[in-house]
Coordinates of N, CA and C in Angstrom, one line a residue:
M1 N 10.7 1.4 -15.3 CA 9.8 1.1 -16.2 C 8.5 0.5 -15.4
I2 N 8.8 -0.7 -14.9 CA 8.0 -1.4 -14.1 C 7.5 -0.7 -12.8
N3 N 8.5 -0.2 -12.2 CA 8.2 0.6 -10.9 C 7.2 1.8 -11.2
N4 N 7.6 2.5 -12.4 CA 6.4 3.6 -12.8 C 5.3 3.1 -12.9
F5 N 5.1 2.0 -13.7 CA 3.7 1.3 -13.9 C 2.8 1.1 -12.8
L6 N 3.7 0.3 -11.7 CA 3.1 0.1 -10.5 C 2.6 1.1 -9.8
I7 N 3.5 2.5 -9.7 CA 3.0 3.4 -9.0 C 1.8 4.2 -9.8
L8 N 1.8 4.1 -11.1 CA 0.7 4.5 -11.7 C -0.6 3.8 -11.4
L9 N -0.6 2.3 -11.1 CA -1.7 1.8 -10.9 C -2.1 2.0 -9.5
I10 N -1.4 2.2 -8.5 CA -1.7 2.5 -7.1 C -2.1 4.2 -7.1
F11 N -1.8 4.9 -7.9 CA -2.2 6.3 -7.9 C -3.7 6.3 -8.5
F12 N -3.9 5.5 -9.7 CA -5.2 5.3 -10.2 C -6.4 4.9 -8.9
Y13 N -5.6 3.7 -8.3 CA -6.5 3.3 -7.4 C -7.0 4.2 -6.3
K14 N -5.9 5.0 -5.8 CA -6.0 6.1 -4.8 C -7.1 7.2 -5.2
K15 N -6.9 7.6 -6.3 CA -7.7 8.6 -7.0 C -9.1 8.2 -7.4
I16 N -9.4 7.2 -8.3 CA -10.5 6.8 -8.7 C -11.4 5.9 -8.0
I17 N -10.6 4.8 -7.5 CA -11.4 3.5 -7.0 C -11.7 3.9 -5.2
S18 N -10.6 4.1 -4.7 CA -10.8 4.5 -3.2 C -11.9 5.2 -2.8
P19 N -12.1 6.4 -3.4 CA -13.1 7.3 -2.7 C -14.3 6.7 -2.8
W20 N -14.8 5.6 -3.5 CA -15.9 5.0 -3.8 C -16.1 3.8 -2.6
L21 N -15.1 3.5 -1.9 CA -15.1 2.2 -1.2 C -15.1 2.7 0.4
P22 N -15.7 2.1 1.3 CA -15.5 2.5 2.9 C -14.2 2.4 3.3
R23 N -13.9 3.5 4.2 CA -12.6 3.2 4.7 C -12.4 1.9 5.6
S24 N -11.3 1.3 5.3 CA -11.3 0.0 6.0 C -9.6 -0.2 6.4
C25 N -8.7 0.6 6.0 CA -7.4 0.2 6.3 C -7.0 0.3 7.6
R26 N -6.6 -0.7 8.5 CA -6.4 -0.6 10.0 C -4.9 0.0 10.4
F27 N -4.2 0.2 9.2 CA -3.0 0.9 9.6 C -2.7 2.3 9.2
Y28 N -1.7 2.9 9.8 CA -1.1 4.2 9.5 C 0.4 4.1 9.2
P29 N 0.7 4.5 7.9 CA 0.0 5.1 6.8 C -0.8 4.0 6.2
T30 N -1.7 4.3 5.3 CA -2.7 3.5 4.6 C -2.0 2.5 3.9
C31 N -2.4 1.5 3.6 CA -1.8 0.5 2.7 C -1.4 1.0 1.3
S32 N -2.3 1.7 0.6 CA -1.8 2.3 -0.6 C -0.6 3.4 -0.5
S33 N -0.6 4.1 0.6 CA 0.3 5.1 0.8 C 1.8 4.4 1.2
Y34 N 1.6 3.2 2.0 CA 2.7 2.5 2.1 C 3.4 1.7 1.0
A35 N 2.4 1.2 0.1 CA 2.8 0.7 -1.1 C 3.7 1.8 -1.9
L36 N 3.0 2.9 -2.1 CA 3.8 4.0 -2.8 C 5.2 4.2 -2.3
E37 N 5.5 4.4 -0.9 CA 6.6 4.7 -0.2 C 7.6 3.5 -0.6
S38 N 7.1 2.2 -0.4 CA 8.0 1.2 -0.5 C 8.4 1.0 -1.9
L39 N 7.6 1.3 -2.9 CA 8.1 1.1 -4.3 C 9.0 2.4 -4.8
K40 N 8.8 3.5 -4.0 CA 9.8 4.5 -4.3 C 11.2 4.3 -3.6
K41 N 11.3 3.7 -2.5 CA 12.3 3.5 -1.6 C 13.0 2.2 -2.1
Y42 N 12.4 1.2 -2.2 CA 13.1 -0.2 -2.6 C 12.9 -0.8 -3.9
G43 N 12.4 0.1 -4.8 CA 12.0 -0.6 -6.4 C 10.8 -1.5 -6.4
P44 N 10.9 -2.1 -7.6 CA 9.6 -2.8 -7.9 C 9.4 -4.1 -7.0
W45 N 10.6 -4.8 -7.0 CA 10.5 -6.3 -6.3 C 10.4 -6.2 -5.0
K46 N 11.3 -5.6 -4.3 CA 11.3 -5.5 -2.8 C 10.0 -4.7 -2.3
G47 N 9.8 -3.6 -3.1 CA 8.7 -2.9 -2.9 C 7.3 -3.5 -3.1
S48 N 7.1 -4.4 -3.9 CA 5.9 -5.2 -4.0 C 5.8 -6.2 -3.1
Y49 N 6.9 -6.9 -2.8 CA 7.0 -7.8 -1.7 C 6.5 -7.2 -0.4
L50 N 6.9 -6.2 0.0 CA 6.5 -5.4 1.2 C 5.2 -5.0 1.1
S51 N 4.7 -4.5 0.1 CA 3.4 -4.1 0.0 C 2.4 -5.3 0.0
L52 N 2.8 -6.3 -0.5 CA 2.0 -7.6 -0.3 C 1.9 -8.1 0.9
K53 N 2.9 -8.1 1.7 CA 3.1 -8.6 3.1 C 2.0 -7.7 4.0
R54 N 2.1 -6.4 3.7 CA 1.4 -5.5 4.5 C -0.3 -5.6 4.2
I55 N -0.6 -5.8 2.9 CA -2.0 -6.0 2.6 C -2.5 -7.3 3.1
L56 N -1.7 -8.3 3.3 CA -2.3 -9.5 3.8 C -2.3 -9.5 5.3
R57 N -1.7 -8.4 6.0 CA -1.9 -8.3 7.4 C -3.1 -7.4 7.8
C58 N -3.7 -6.7 6.8 CA -4.7 -5.8 6.9 C -6.1 -6.7 6.9
H59 N -6.4 -7.1 8.0 CA -7.8 -8.0 8.1 C -8.3 -7.8 9.6
P60 N -9.5 -8.1 9.9 CA -10.2 -7.8 11.1 C -9.4 -8.5 12.4
G61 N -8.8 -9.3 12.2 CA -8.2 -10.0 13.2 C -6.8 -9.1 13.7
N62 N -6.3 -8.2 12.9 CA -5.3 -7.6 13.2 C -5.5 -6.2 13.8
P63 N -4.9 -5.7 15.0 CA -5.4 -4.5 15.4 C -5.0 -3.2 14.7
G64 N -3.9 -3.5 13.7 CA -3.4 -2.4 13.0 C -2.6 -1.4 13.7
G65 N -2.8 -0.2 13.6 CA -1.8 0.9 14.1 C -0.7 1.3 13.1
Y66 N 0.2 2.2 14.0 CA 1.3 2.6 13.2 C 2.3 1.5 12.8
D67 N 2.7 1.7 11.5 CA 3.3 0.6 10.8 C 4.3 1.3 9.6
P68 N 5.4 1.8 10.0 CA 6.4 2.4 9.0 C 7.0 1.3 8.2
L69 N 7.6 1.9 7.2 CA 8.5 0.9 6.3 C 9.6 0.6 7.1
P70 N 10.4 -0.5 7.0 CA 11.5 -1.1 7.7 C 12.8 -0.3 7.1

């Protein structure tokens, strides 16, 4: 139930909010795609933890690049 809600929030962000913002993710896959994959693979708790860690690494001081799920 929680997992489905979190996935719905990310889907809403990707389809409604993200198109209005400039592209800024330094990683591949994008942070929102990474979050979706992590929630589907690991569930709401570990998936949210991994997603938050990834989002906190997404800043101008980090070169980014390919960063798959563990």
